[in-house]
mmCIF file of C-alpha atoms in Angstrom:
data_model
loop_
_atom_site.group_PDB
_atom_site.id
_atom_site.type_symbol
_atom_site.label_atom_id
_atom_site.label_comp_id
_atom_site.label_asym_id
_atom_site.label_seq_id
_atom_site.Cartn_x
_atom_site.Cartn_y
_atom_site.Cartn_z
ATOM 1 C CA UNK A 1 52.800 -67.866 -187.359
ATOM 2 C CA UNK A 2 55.122 -64.743 -188.616
ATOM 3 C CA UNK A 3 59.232 -66.039 -188.894
ATOM 4 C CA UNK A 4 61.974 -64.567 -187.274
ATOM 5 C CA UNK A 5 63.304 -61.105 -189.477
ATOM 6 C CA UNK A 6 66.523 -61.621 -190.934
ATOM 7 C CA UNK A 7 69.106 -60.217 -188.480
ATOM 8 C CA UNK A 8 71.931 -58.501 -189.772
ATOM 9 C CA UNK A 9 74.273 -60.350 -187.247
ATOM 10 C CA UNK A 10 75.363 -64.131 -188.295
ATOM 11 C CA UNK A 11 74.723 -65.647 -185.018
ATOM 12 C CA UNK A 12 77.020 -68.785 -183.841
ATOM 13 C CA UNK A 13 75.089 -72.277 -183.350
ATOM 14 C CA UNK A 14 73.582 -72.473 -179.770
ATOM 15 C CA UNK A 15 75.114 -75.009 -177.423
ATOM 16 C CA UNK A 16 74.449 -76.184 -173.964
ATOM 17 C CA UNK A 17 75.381 -74.139 -170.952
ATOM 18 C CA UNK A 18 78.497 -74.150 -168.887
ATOM 19 C CA UNK A 19 79.572 -72.730 -165.902
ATOM 20 C CA UNK A 20 81.424 -70.053 -167.693
ATOM 21 C CA UNK A 21 78.445 -68.968 -169.259
ATOM 22 C CA UNK A 22 76.761 -68.773 -165.918
ATOM 23 C CA UNK A 23 79.638 -66.614 -164.592
ATOM 24 C CA UNK A 24 79.486 -64.569 -167.845
ATOM 25 C CA UNK A 25 77.678 -61.217 -166.535
ATOM 26 C CA UNK A 26 74.235 -61.978 -168.221
ATOM 27 C CA UNK A 27 71.431 -59.472 -167.075
ATOM 28 C CA UNK A 28 68.493 -59.321 -168.821
ATOM 29 C CA UNK A 29 65.295 -56.792 -167.670
ATOM 30 C CA UNK A 30 63.950 -60.027 -165.311
ATOM 31 C CA UNK A 31 66.100 -60.738 -162.415
ATOM 32 C CA UNK A 32 64.366 -64.024 -162.069
ATOM 33 C CA UNK A 33 65.576 -64.664 -165.033
ATOM 34 C CA UNK A 34 69.008 -63.584 -164.148
ATOM 35 C CA UNK A 35 68.934 -65.665 -161.429
ATOM 36 C CA UNK A 36 67.889 -68.483 -162.816
ATOM 37 C CA UNK A 37 70.587 -68.309 -165.188
ATOM 38 C CA UNK A 38 73.514 -67.476 -162.831
ATOM 39 C CA UNK A 39 72.008 -70.392 -160.139
ATOM 40 C CA UNK A 40 69.854 -73.177 -161.308
ATOM 41 C CA UNK A 41 70.807 -74.022 -165.076
ATOM 42 C CA UNK A 42 73.675 -75.541 -164.821
ATOM 43 C CA UNK A 43 72.431 -77.733 -161.541
ATOM 44 C CA UNK A 44 69.333 -78.607 -163.780
ATOM 45 C CA UNK A 45 71.155 -79.559 -166.946
ATOM 46 C CA UNK A 46 73.698 -81.947 -164.220
ATOM 47 C CA UNK A 47 70.267 -83.254 -162.583
ATOM 48 C CA UNK A 48 68.530 -84.307 -166.693
ATOM 49 C CA UNK A 49 65.121 -81.671 -165.583
ATOM 50 C CA UNK A 50 66.148 -79.457 -168.397
ATOM 51 C CA UNK A 51 68.525 -78.428 -170.785
ATOM 52 C CA UNK A 52 69.616 -74.892 -171.405
ATOM 53 C CA UNK A 53 70.521 -73.468 -174.692
ATOM 54 C CA UNK A 54 73.016 -70.289 -174.581
ATOM 55 C CA UNK A 55 73.674 -67.813 -177.420
ATOM 56 C CA UNK A 56 77.154 -66.756 -177.560
ATOM 57 C CA UNK A 57 78.574 -64.037 -179.167
ATOM 58 C CA UNK A 58 79.988 -63.711 -182.578
ATOM 59 C CA UNK A 59 83.933 -64.129 -182.843
ATOM 60 C CA UNK A 60 83.978 -60.782 -184.800
ATOM 61 C CA UNK A 61 81.803 -58.612 -182.286
ATOM 62 C CA UNK A 62 83.861 -58.469 -179.357
ATOM 63 C CA UNK A 63 81.882 -55.290 -178.340
ATOM 64 C CA UNK A 64 78.920 -57.222 -176.772
ATOM 65 C CA UNK A 65 78.649 -59.360 -173.822
ATOM 66 C CA UNK A 66 79.658 -62.932 -174.042
ATOM 67 C CA UNK A 67 76.484 -64.493 -173.556
ATOM 68 C CA UNK A 68 73.869 -62.994 -175.777
ATOM 69 C CA UNK A 69 70.669 -65.067 -174.800
ATOM 70 C CA UNK A 70 69.794 -67.846 -173.475
ATOM 71 C CA UNK A 71 66.481 -70.499 -173.199
ATOM 72 C CA UNK A 72 65.530 -73.885 -171.559
ATOM 73 C CA UNK A 73 63.800 -76.556 -173.106
ATOM 74 C CA UNK A 74 61.893 -79.615 -171.169
ATOM 75 C CA UNK A 75 59.140 -81.361 -171.510
ATOM 76 C CA UNK A 76 55.828 -81.296 -169.635
ATOM 77 C CA UNK A 77 51.782 -82.115 -170.007
ATOM 78 C CA UNK A 78 49.348 -79.364 -169.564
ATOM 79 C CA UNK A 79 45.776 -80.495 -168.379
ATOM 80 C CA UNK A 80 43.553 -80.949 -171.653
ATOM 81 C CA UNK A 81 40.499 -78.513 -169.768
ATOM 82 C CA UNK A 82 43.037 -75.547 -170.455
ATOM 83 C CA UNK A 83 42.957 -75.846 -174.002
ATOM 84 C CA UNK A 84 40.702 -74.817 -176.339
ATOM 85 C CA UNK A 85 37.863 -76.963 -177.739
ATOM 86 C CA UNK A 86 39.686 -77.493 -181.437
ATOM 87 C CA UNK A 87 42.792 -77.941 -180.024
ATOM 88 C CA UNK A 88 41.505 -81.096 -178.001
ATOM 89 C CA UNK A 89 39.189 -82.092 -180.767
ATOM 90 C CA UNK A 90 39.411 -86.107 -180.873
ATOM 91 C CA UNK A 91 41.867 -86.225 -178.211
ATOM 92 C CA UNK A 92 41.758 -88.556 -175.260
ATOM 93 C CA UNK A 93 40.581 -86.960 -171.765
ATOM 94 C CA UNK A 94 44.020 -87.109 -169.918
ATOM 95 C CA UNK A 95 47.139 -84.370 -169.847
ATOM 96 C CA UNK A 96 48.840 -83.692 -172.988
ATOM 97 C CA UNK A 97 52.099 -83.654 -173.788
ATOM 98 C CA UNK A 98 54.103 -80.741 -174.440
ATOM 99 C CA UNK A 99 57.636 -79.223 -174.871
ATOM 100 C CA UNK A 100 57.900 -76.540 -172.240
ATOM 101 C CA UNK A 101 60.155 -73.438 -173.317
ATOM 102 C CA UNK A 102 60.527 -72.506 -169.412
ATOM 103 C CA UNK A 103 62.958 -69.648 -169.899
ATOM 104 C CA UNK A 104 63.323 -67.250 -172.424
ATOM 105 C CA UNK A 105 65.554 -64.296 -172.403
ATOM 106 C CA UNK A 106 68.154 -61.752 -173.914
ATOM 107 C CA UNK A 107 70.773 -60.030 -172.650
ATOM 108 C CA UNK A 108 69.618 -55.956 -171.987
ATOM 109 C CA UNK A 109 72.965 -55.350 -173.758
ATOM 110 C CA UNK A 110 71.630 -56.422 -176.725
ATOM 111 C CA UNK A 111 68.074 -55.065 -177.208
ATOM 112 C CA UNK A 112 67.096 -54.852 -180.153
ATOM 113 C CA UNK A 113 69.082 -56.919 -182.361
ATOM 114 C CA UNK A 114 66.634 -60.026 -183.077
ATOM 115 C CA UNK A 115 68.187 -61.888 -180.711
ATOM 116 C CA UNK A 116 64.734 -63.246 -178.976
ATOM 117 C CA UNK A 117 63.443 -63.766 -182.260
ATOM 118 C CA UNK A 118 66.903 -66.014 -183.133
ATOM 119 C CA UNK A 119 66.504 -67.726 -179.891
ATOM 120 C CA UNK A 120 62.756 -68.496 -180.199
ATOM 121 C CA UNK A 121 63.615 -69.954 -183.624
ATOM 122 C CA UNK A 122 66.292 -72.010 -182.675
ATOM 123 C CA UNK A 123 63.740 -73.235 -180.094
ATOM 124 C CA UNK A 124 61.165 -73.875 -182.563
ATOM 125 C CA UNK A 125 63.422 -75.951 -184.157
ATOM 126 C CA UNK A 126 64.731 -78.202 -181.201
ATOM 127 C CA UNK A 127 60.947 -78.697 -180.240
ATOM 128 C CA UNK A 128 60.370 -79.851 -183.865
ATOM 129 C CA UNK A 129 63.044 -82.730 -183.838
ATOM 130 C CA UNK A 130 61.940 -83.555 -180.295
ATOM 131 C CA UNK A 131 58.215 -83.604 -181.498
ATOM 132 C CA UNK A 132 59.897 -86.521 -184.551
ATOM 133 C CA UNK A 133 61.403 -88.300 -182.319
ATOM 134 C CA UNK A 134 58.773 -88.569 -179.217
ATOM 135 C CA UNK A 135 55.609 -86.607 -180.067
ATOM 136 C CA UNK A 136 53.930 -84.059 -178.161
ATOM 137 C CA UNK A 137 51.286 -81.995 -179.329
ATOM 138 C CA UNK A 138 51.978 -78.419 -178.166
ATOM 139 C CA UNK A 139 54.878 -75.699 -177.291
ATOM 140 C CA UNK A 140 54.245 -73.824 -174.276
ATOM 141 C CA UNK A 141 55.851 -70.837 -173.155
ATOM 142 C CA UNK A 142 55.675 -68.924 -169.891
ATOM 143 C CA UNK A 143 55.280 -65.545 -170.529
ATOM 144 C CA UNK A 144 56.424 -63.195 -167.257
ATOM 145 C CA UNK A 145 54.646 -59.865 -167.849
ATOM 146 C CA UNK A 146 52.497 -57.992 -171.025
ATOM 147 C CA UNK A 147 55.611 -57.239 -172.624
ATOM 148 C CA UNK A 148 56.375 -61.263 -172.863
ATOM 149 C CA UNK A 149 52.830 -61.981 -173.550
ATOM 150 C CA UNK A 150 52.591 -59.807 -176.680
ATOM 151 C CA UNK A 151 56.254 -61.238 -177.915
ATOM 152 C CA UNK A 152 54.711 -64.460 -178.161
ATOM 153 C CA UNK A 153 51.362 -63.500 -179.294
ATOM 154 C CA UNK A 154 52.679 -61.915 -182.197
ATOM 155 C CA UNK A 155 54.634 -64.917 -182.868
ATOM 156 C CA UNK A 156 51.533 -67.007 -182.878
ATOM 157 C CA UNK A 157 50.876 -68.058 -179.766
ATOM 158 C CA UNK A 158 47.615 -67.924 -178.108
ATOM 159 C CA UNK A 159 46.968 -67.907 -174.131
ATOM 160 C CA UNK A 160 45.796 -71.213 -172.331
ATOM 161 C CA UNK A 161 42.397 -70.794 -170.722
ATOM 162 C CA UNK A 162 42.457 -69.724 -167.482
ATOM 163 C CA UNK A 163 40.141 -69.529 -164.864
ATOM 164 C CA UNK A 164 38.861 -65.911 -163.656
ATOM 165 C CA UNK A 165 40.958 -65.814 -160.457
ATOM 166 C CA UNK A 166 44.384 -66.386 -162.367
ATOM 167 C CA UNK A 167 43.177 -64.178 -165.181
ATOM 168 C CA UNK A 168 45.378 -61.117 -164.646
ATOM 169 C CA UNK A 169 48.444 -63.155 -162.730
ATOM 170 C CA UNK A 170 51.943 -63.741 -163.890
ATOM 171 C CA UNK A 171 53.518 -65.635 -165.310
ATOM 172 C CA UNK A 172 50.576 -66.764 -167.792
ATOM 173 C CA UNK A 173 50.682 -69.556 -170.202
ATOM 174 C CA UNK A 174 50.685 -69.709 -173.796
ATOM 175 C CA UNK A 175 50.964 -72.336 -176.658
ATOM 176 C CA UNK A 176 51.723 -72.784 -180.005
ATOM 177 C CA UNK A 177 50.431 -76.495 -181.627
ATOM 178 C CA UNK A 178 53.257 -78.652 -183.616
ATOM 179 C CA UNK A 179 51.166 -78.898 -187.005
ATOM 180 C CA UNK A 180 51.510 -75.130 -186.908
ATOM 181 C CA UNK A 181 55.321 -75.203 -186.267
ATOM 182 C CA UNK A 182 55.925 -77.584 -188.888
ATOM 183 C CA UNK A 183 53.943 -75.503 -191.100
ATOM 184 C CA UNK A 184 55.664 -72.333 -190.469
ATOM 185 C CA UNK A 185 59.305 -74.312 -191.219
ATOM 186 C CA UNK A 186 57.920 -75.993 -194.299
ATOM 187 C CA UNK A 187 60.383 -76.589 -196.905
ATOM 188 C CA UNK A 188 63.309 -75.521 -194.596
ATOM 189 C CA UNK A 189 65.200 -77.707 -192.330
ATOM 190 C CA UNK A 190 64.223 -78.337 -188.416
#
């Protein structure tokens, strides 16, 4: 698993979404993600379905959009049959618990600034803390397109096993094991 490159910007800590964030004018290349952020992320947080974490611009960078990016975390289960046998070896035959990074996006005006990597790093660290409290074998992501799939694969994710009928449909699920994440963050504080 590759760790994020050092960014030239000192990012503030991510915090939970607010209604002001949702109305900030955030925009990425995927309209479905824009709609989710603007209309549904705060609702899901109020209903305690998921948590959306927001990266706001640093105070010394008024030239940037107020929201640089976000991601959403939730718990989920995956069918054992969708995982390769080395992962399921010695596991019981029932759904596997996992942490889902349901959505991850950076503002299109911030392309090339390392924000996607920073968001994923923060999500991984939160997933490891959650794992320490409640367990879970995997982190799952839903890649919306080939570009997103390449991003996650570059970060050590592998595709779940798909049926032939779903092989070319988007989104596609990818996973990384907690053991892999833990090893990649060894010596750092999650």
